[in-house]
Coordinates of C-alpha atoms and ligand atoms in Angstrom, one line a residue:
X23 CA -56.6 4.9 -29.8
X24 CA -56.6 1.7 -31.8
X25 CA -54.7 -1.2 -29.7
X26 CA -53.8 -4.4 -31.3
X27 CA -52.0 -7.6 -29.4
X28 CA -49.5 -9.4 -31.2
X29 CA -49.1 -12.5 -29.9
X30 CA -45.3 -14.2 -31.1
X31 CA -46.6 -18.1 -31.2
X32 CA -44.2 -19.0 -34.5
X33 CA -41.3 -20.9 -32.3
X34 CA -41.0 -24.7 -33.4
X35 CA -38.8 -26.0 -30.2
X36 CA -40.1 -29.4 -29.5
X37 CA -38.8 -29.7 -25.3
X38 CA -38.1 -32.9 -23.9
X39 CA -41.4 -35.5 -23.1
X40 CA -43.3 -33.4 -25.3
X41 CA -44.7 -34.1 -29.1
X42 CA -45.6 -30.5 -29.4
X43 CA -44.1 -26.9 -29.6
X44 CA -44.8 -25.5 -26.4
X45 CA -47.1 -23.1 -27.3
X46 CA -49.9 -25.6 -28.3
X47 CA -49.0 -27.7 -24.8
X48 CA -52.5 -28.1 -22.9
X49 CA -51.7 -27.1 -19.6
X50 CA -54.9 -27.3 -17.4
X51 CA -57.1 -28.8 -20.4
X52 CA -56.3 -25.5 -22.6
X53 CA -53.4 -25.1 -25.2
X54 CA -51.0 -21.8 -23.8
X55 CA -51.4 -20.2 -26.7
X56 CA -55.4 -20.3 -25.7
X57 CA -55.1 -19.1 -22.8
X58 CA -52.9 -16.2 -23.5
X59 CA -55.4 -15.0 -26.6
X60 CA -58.2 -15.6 -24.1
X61 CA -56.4 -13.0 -21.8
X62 CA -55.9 -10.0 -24.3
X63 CA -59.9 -11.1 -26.3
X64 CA -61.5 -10.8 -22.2
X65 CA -59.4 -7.0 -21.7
X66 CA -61.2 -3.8 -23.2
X67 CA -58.7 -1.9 -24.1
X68 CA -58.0 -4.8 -26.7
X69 CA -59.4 -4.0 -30.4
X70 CA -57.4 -6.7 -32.1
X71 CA -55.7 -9.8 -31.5
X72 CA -53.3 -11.2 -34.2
X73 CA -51.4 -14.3 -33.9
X74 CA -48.1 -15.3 -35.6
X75 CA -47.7 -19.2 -35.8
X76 CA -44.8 -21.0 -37.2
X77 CA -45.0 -22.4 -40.8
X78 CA -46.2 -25.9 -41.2
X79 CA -48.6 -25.0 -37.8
X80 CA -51.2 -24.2 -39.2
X81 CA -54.0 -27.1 -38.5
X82 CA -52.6 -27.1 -34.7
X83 CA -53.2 -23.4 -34.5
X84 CA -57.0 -23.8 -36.4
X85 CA -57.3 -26.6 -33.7
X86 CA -55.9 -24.5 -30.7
X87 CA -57.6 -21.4 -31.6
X88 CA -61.1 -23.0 -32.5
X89 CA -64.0 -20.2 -31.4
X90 CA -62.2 -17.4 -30.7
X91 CA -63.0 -13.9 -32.5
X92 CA -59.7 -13.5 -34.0
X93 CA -58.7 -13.1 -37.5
X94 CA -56.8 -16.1 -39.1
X95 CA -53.2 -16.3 -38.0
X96 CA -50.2 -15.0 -39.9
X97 CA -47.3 -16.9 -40.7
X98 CA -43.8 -16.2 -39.0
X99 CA -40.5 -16.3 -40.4
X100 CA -37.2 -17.5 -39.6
X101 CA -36.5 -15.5 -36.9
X102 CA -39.0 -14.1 -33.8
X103 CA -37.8 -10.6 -35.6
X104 CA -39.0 -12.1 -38.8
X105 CA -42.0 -13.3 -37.1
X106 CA -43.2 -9.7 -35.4
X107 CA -42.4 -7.9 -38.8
X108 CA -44.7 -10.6 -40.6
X109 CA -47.6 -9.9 -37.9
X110 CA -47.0 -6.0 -37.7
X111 CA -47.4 -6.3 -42.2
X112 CA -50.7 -8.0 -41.1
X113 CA -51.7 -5.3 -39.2
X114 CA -50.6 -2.4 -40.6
X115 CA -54.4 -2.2 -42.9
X116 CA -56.0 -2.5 -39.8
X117 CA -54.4 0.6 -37.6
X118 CA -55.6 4.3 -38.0
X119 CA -52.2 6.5 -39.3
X120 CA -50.4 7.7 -36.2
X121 CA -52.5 6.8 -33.2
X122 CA -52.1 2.9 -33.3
X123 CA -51.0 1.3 -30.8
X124 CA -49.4 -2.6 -30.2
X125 CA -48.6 -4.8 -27.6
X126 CA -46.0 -7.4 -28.6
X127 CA -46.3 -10.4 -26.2
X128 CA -44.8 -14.3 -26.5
X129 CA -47.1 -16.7 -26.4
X130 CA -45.9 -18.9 -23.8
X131 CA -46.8 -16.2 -20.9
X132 CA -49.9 -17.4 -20.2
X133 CA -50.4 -16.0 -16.4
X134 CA -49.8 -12.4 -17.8
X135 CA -52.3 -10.2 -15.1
X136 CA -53.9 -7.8 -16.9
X137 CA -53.0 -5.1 -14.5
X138 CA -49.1 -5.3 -16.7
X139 CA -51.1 -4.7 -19.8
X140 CA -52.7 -1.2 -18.3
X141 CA -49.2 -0.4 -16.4
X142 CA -47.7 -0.5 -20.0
X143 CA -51.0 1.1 -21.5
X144 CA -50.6 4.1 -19.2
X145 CA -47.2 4.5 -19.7
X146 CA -47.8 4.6 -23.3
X147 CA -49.8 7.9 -23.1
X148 CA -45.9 9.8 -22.8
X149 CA -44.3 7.7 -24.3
X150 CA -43.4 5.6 -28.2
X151 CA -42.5 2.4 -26.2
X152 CA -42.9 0.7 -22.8
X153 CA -42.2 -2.7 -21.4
X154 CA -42.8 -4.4 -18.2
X155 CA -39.7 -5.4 -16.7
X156 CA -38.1 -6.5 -13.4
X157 CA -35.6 -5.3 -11.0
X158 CA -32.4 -7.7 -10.6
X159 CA -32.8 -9.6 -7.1
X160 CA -30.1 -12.1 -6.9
X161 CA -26.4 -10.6 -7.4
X162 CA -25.6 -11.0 -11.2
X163 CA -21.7 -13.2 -11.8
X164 CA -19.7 -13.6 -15.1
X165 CA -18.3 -16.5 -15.2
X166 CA -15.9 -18.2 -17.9
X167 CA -14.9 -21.8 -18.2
X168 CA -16.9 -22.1 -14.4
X169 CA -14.6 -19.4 -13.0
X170 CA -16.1 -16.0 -12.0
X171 CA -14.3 -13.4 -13.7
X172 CA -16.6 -10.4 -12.5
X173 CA -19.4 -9.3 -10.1
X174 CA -21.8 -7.6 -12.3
X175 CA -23.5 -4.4 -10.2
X176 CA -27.0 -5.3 -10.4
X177 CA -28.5 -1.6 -9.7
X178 CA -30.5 -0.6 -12.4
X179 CA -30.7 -4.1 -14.0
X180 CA -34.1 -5.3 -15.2
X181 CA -35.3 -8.4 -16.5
X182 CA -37.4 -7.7 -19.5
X183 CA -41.4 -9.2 -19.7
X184 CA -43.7 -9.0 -22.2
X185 CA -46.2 -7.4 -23.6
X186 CA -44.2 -4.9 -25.0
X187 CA -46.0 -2.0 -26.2
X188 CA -45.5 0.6 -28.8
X189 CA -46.8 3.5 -30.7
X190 CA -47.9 1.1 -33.9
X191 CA -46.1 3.4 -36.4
X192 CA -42.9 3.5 -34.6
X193 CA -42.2 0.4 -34.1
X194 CA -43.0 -1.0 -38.0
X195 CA -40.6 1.8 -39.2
X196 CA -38.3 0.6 -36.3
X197 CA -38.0 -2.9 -37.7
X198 CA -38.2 -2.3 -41.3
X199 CA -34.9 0.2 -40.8
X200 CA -33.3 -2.8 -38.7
X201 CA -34.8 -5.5 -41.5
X202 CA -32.9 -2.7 -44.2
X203 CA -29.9 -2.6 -42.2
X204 CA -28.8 -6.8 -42.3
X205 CA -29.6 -6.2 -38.2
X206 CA -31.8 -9.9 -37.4
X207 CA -30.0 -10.3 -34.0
X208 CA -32.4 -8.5 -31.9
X209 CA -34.2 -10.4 -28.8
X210 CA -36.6 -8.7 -28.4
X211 CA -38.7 -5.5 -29.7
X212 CA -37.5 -2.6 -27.2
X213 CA -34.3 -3.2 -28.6
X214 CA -34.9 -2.4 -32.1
X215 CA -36.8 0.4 -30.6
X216 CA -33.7 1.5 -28.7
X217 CA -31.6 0.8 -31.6
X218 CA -33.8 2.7 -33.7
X219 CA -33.2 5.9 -31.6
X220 CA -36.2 5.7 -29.2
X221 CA -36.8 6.5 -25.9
X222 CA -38.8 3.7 -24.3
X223 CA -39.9 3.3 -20.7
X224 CA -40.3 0.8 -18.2
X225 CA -42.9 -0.2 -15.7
X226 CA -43.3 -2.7 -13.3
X227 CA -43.6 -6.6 -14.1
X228 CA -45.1 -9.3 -12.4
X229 CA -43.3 -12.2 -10.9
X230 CA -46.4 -14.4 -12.3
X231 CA -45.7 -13.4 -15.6
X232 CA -43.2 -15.9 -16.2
X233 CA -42.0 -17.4 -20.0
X234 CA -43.1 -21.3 -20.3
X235 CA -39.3 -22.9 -21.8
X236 CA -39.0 -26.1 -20.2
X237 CA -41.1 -29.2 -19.7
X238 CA -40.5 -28.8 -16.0
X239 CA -42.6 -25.4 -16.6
X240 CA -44.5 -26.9 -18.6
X241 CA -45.4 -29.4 -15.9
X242 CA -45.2 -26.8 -13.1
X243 CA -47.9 -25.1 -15.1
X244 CA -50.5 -27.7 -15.3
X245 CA -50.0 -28.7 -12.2
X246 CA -50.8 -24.6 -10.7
X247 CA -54.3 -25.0 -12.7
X248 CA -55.5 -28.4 -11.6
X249 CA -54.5 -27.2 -8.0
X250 CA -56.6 -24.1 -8.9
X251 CA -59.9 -26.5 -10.4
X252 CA -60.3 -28.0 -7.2
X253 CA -59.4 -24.7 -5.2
X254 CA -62.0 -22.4 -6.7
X255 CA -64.5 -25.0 -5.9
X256 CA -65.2 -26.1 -2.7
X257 CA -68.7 -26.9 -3.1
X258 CA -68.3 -31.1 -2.6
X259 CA -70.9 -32.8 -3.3
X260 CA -71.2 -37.3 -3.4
X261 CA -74.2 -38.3 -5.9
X262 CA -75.0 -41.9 -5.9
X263 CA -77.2 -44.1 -8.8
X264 CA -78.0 -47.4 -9.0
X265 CA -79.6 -49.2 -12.5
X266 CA -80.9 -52.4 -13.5
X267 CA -81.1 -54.1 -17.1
X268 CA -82.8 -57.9 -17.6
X269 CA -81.0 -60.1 -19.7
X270 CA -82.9 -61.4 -23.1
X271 CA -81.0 -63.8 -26.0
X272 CA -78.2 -62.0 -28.1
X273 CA -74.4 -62.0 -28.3
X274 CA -72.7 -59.2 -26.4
X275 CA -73.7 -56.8 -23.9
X276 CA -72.4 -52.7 -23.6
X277 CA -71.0 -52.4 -20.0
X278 CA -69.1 -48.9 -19.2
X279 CA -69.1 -48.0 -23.2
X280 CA -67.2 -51.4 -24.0
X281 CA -68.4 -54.0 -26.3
X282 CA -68.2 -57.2 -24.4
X283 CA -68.9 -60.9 -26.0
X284 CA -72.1 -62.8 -24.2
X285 CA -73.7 -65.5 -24.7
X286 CA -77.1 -62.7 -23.4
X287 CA -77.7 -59.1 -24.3
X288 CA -79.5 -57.2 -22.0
X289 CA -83.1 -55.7 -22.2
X290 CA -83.4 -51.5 -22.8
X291 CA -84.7 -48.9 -24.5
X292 CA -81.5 -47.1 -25.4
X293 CA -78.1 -49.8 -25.4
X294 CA -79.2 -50.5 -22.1
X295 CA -75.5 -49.9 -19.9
X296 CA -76.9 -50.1 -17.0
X297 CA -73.0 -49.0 -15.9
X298 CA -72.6 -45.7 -17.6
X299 CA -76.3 -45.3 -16.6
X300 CA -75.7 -45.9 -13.1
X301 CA -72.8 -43.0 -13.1
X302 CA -74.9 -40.9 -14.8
X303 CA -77.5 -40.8 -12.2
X304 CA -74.6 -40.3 -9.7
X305 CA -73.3 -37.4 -11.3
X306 CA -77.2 -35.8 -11.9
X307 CA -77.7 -37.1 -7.9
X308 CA -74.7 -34.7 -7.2
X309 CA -76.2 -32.0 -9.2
X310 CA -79.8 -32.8 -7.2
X311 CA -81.0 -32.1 -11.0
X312 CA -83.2 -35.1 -11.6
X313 CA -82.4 -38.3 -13.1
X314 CA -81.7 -39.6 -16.3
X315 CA -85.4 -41.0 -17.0
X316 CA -86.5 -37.1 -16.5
X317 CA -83.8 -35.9 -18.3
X318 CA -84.0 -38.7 -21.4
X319 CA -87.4 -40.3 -20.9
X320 CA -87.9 -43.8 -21.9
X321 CA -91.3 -43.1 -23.6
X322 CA -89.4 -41.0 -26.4
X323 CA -88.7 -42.8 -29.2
X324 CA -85.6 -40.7 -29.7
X325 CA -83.5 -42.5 -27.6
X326 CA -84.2 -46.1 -28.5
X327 CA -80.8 -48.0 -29.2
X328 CA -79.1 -45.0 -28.1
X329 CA -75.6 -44.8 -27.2
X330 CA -75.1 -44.5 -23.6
X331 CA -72.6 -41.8 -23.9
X332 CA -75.2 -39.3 -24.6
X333 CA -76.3 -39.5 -21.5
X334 CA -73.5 -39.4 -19.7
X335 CA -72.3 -36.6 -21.7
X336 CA -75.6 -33.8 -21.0
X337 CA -74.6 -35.1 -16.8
X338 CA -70.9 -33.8 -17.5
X339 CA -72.3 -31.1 -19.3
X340 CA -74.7 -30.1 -16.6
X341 CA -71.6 -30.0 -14.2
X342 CA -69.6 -27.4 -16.6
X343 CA -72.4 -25.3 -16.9
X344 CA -72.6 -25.3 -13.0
X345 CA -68.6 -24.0 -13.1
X346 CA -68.0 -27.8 -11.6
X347 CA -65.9 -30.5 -12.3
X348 CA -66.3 -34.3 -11.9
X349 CA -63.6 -35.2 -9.3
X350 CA -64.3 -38.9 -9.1
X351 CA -66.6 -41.7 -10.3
X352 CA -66.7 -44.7 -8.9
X353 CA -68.5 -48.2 -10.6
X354 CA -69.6 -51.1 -9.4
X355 CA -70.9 -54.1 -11.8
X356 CA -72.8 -57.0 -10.2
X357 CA -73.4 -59.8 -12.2
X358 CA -72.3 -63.6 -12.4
X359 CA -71.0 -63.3 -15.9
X360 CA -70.0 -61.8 -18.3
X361 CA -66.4 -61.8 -16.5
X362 CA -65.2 -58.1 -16.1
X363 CA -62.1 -58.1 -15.2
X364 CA -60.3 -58.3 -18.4
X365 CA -62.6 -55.6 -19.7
X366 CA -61.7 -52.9 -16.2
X367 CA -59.2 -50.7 -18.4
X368 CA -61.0 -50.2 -21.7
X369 CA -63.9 -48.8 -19.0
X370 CA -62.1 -46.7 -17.4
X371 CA -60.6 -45.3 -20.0
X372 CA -63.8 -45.0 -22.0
X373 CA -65.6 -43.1 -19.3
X374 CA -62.6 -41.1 -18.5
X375 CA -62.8 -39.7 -21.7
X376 CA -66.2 -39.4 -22.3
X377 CA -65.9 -37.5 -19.1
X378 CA -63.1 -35.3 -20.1
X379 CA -61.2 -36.1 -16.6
X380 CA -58.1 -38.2 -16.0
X381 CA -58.4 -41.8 -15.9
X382 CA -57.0 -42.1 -12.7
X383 CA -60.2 -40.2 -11.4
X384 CA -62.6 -42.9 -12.2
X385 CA -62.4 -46.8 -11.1
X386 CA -65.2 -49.4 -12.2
X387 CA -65.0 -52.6 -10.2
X388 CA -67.0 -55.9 -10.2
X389 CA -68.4 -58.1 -8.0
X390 CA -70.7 -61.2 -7.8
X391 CA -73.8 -61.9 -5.6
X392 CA -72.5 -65.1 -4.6
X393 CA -75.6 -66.7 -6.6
X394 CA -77.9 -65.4 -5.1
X395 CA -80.9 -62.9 -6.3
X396 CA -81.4 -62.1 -9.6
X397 CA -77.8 -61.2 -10.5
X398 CA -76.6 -64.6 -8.8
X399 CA -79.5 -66.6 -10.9
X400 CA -78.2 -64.9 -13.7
X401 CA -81.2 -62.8 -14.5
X402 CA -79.6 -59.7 -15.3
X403 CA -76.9 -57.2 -14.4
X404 CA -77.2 -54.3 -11.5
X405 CA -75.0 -51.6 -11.2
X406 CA -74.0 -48.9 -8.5
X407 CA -72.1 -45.7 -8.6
X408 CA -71.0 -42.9 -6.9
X409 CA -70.1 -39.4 -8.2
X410 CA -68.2 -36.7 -6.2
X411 CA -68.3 -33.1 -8.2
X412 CA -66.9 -29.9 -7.1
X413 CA -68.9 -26.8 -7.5
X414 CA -68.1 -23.5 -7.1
X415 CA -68.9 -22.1 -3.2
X416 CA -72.2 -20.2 -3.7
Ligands
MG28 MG1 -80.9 -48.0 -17.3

């Protein structure tokens, strides 16, 4: 048995607070539509993921979809009918002649447990069509012009889920008769199975599988995974680095990735940010992997007037490849002058994204030495910082 996944990802809806259809939304750092190829690519059964994208979408889907094993994405058409017909064309030269099978799933389900996908597998084995579906909890009202005007009896009422899944064959002919017929008004693909004459089961859904349709989901969503990032790891560990750079003649000096005018630069191999360098060693003190002169030694000629953010980068790249995350980071600058203050933002916001972590996760902060020392005598700048990463436990 041959089994593709369709995923529908072709609707244009633009929801309130929101720049981009839904399906291309980040939620937890990763577009839906990612996530829910991710989930079908990672499940054996799966031989074939195809993805319909509206027209117009196709640099946001190249974008989203940037990696992943999966052939390029057909285009849909005016209507999520239009769209699956367009996908199941696509796939038609890649399914064997009557034992193909597809599952037909929207996009914007993205917490879709893979135990629905087998449930509708299985049930495929007896029958051309299956669909993961929920009984009707809450007592089910018709109402007109806000007036009930009838109890509906809620036994045997389901609430449809996706994937939908269907013996490949049936389910082409199914829409091309409905497509031949001037029927466009179907919701989804069981009913043009029904419509069509066949027989086609339900199993059980999940309550997790829910349909992303408003910002407020939208919201809810990213919110459930950031809970999660911190969640899954509850390995916290507090790194802490501390750097030094002299100050020689020049015009500017690079503090926390930002350009600010001097009347000194200050002495390094690399651009000498003794701020970003001081986080970095935080972060690679959290890890207890080293520090950044044994990771990027000053004797290699590689990194002369190198950009600070390399370093920082390979720490935050250390952390991912641990499974961790960077919770906080935390900078202090000490020097007399260059005044920092009106420079704080553009730091943050540099190392924020350099880091890949909110801004409101990192704070740089600056103090004097009240003149005395070499900071207060103007001799150069020092720098302190603390990093807190989660890894996983274990
Ligand atoms: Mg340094």
């Amino acid at each position: 048995m041959a089994v593709a996944a369709l995923i529908v990802a072709a609707g244009t809806g633009v929801r309130a607070g929101r720049d981009l259809p839904k399906q291309y939304v980040e939620i937890g750092g990763r577009p839906v539509l990612r996530r829910t190829v991710e989930i079908f690519l990672s499940h054996r059964p799966v031989d074939r993921v195809q993805v319909v994208i509206g027209p117009g979408q196709e640099q946001l889907a190249a974008k989203t979809l940037d990696g992943l094993d999966i052939p390029a994405p057909v285009i849909g058409g005016a209507t999520r009918q239009q769209s699956v017909m367009n996908g199941l064309a696509a796939l038609s030269a890649h399914m064997p002649p009557r034992e193909g099978t597809v599952l037909i799933h929207d996009a914007a389900r993205p917490f879709l447990p893979v135990a629905v996908i087998d449930r509708v597998l299985n049930a495929l084995a007896s029958h051309a069509g299956a669909i993961p579906a929920l009984a009707v909890a809450d007592t089910l009202k018709r109402a007109h012009d806000g007036l009930i005007t009838a109890t509906v009896a809620r036994a045997d009422l389901f609430a449809a889920q996706t994937p939908q899944g269907f013996d490949f064959d049936t389910i082409r002919d199914a829409h091309q008769k409905a497509a031949s017929a001037g029927r466009h008004d179907f919701t989804d693909d069981a009913a043009i199975a029904e419509w069509s004459g066949h027989k086609v089961a339900v199993v059980e859904g999940d309550a997790r599988n829910i349909k992303l349709t408003t910002a407020d989901d939208l919201d809810a969503a990213d919110r459930h995974f950031a809970r999660q990032a911190f969640l899954d790891r509850p390995d916290v560990r507090v790194g802490q680095g501390f750097d030094v750079h002299a100050f020689v003649p020049g015009d500017h000096v690079i503090l926390c990735g930002v350009r600010v005018p001097h009347d000194r630069s200050l002495l390094g191999h690399s651009d000498a940010d003794v701020g970003m360098h001081a986080l970095t060693d935080a972060i690679l003190g959290a890890l207890a992997m080293g520090d950044i002169g044994s990771h990027f030694p000053p004797s290699d000629p590689k990194w002369k007037g190198a950009a600070s953010e390399i370093f920082l980068r390979a720490a935050i790249d250390l952390v991912h490849a641990r499974g961790g995350v960077l919770a906080h980071g935390d900078v202090t600058l000490i020097c007399e002058r260059p005044k920092i203050r009106a420079h704080v933002d553009a730091m943050r916001a540099t190392l924020a994204g350099i880091a890949g972590v909110p801004v409101e996760r990192i704070a740089v902060k600056a103090t004097t030495s009240e003149r005395l020392g070499f900071t207060g005598r103007g001799e150069g700048i020092a720098a302190l910082a603390t990093a807190t990463v989660r890894l996983p436990a274990g």
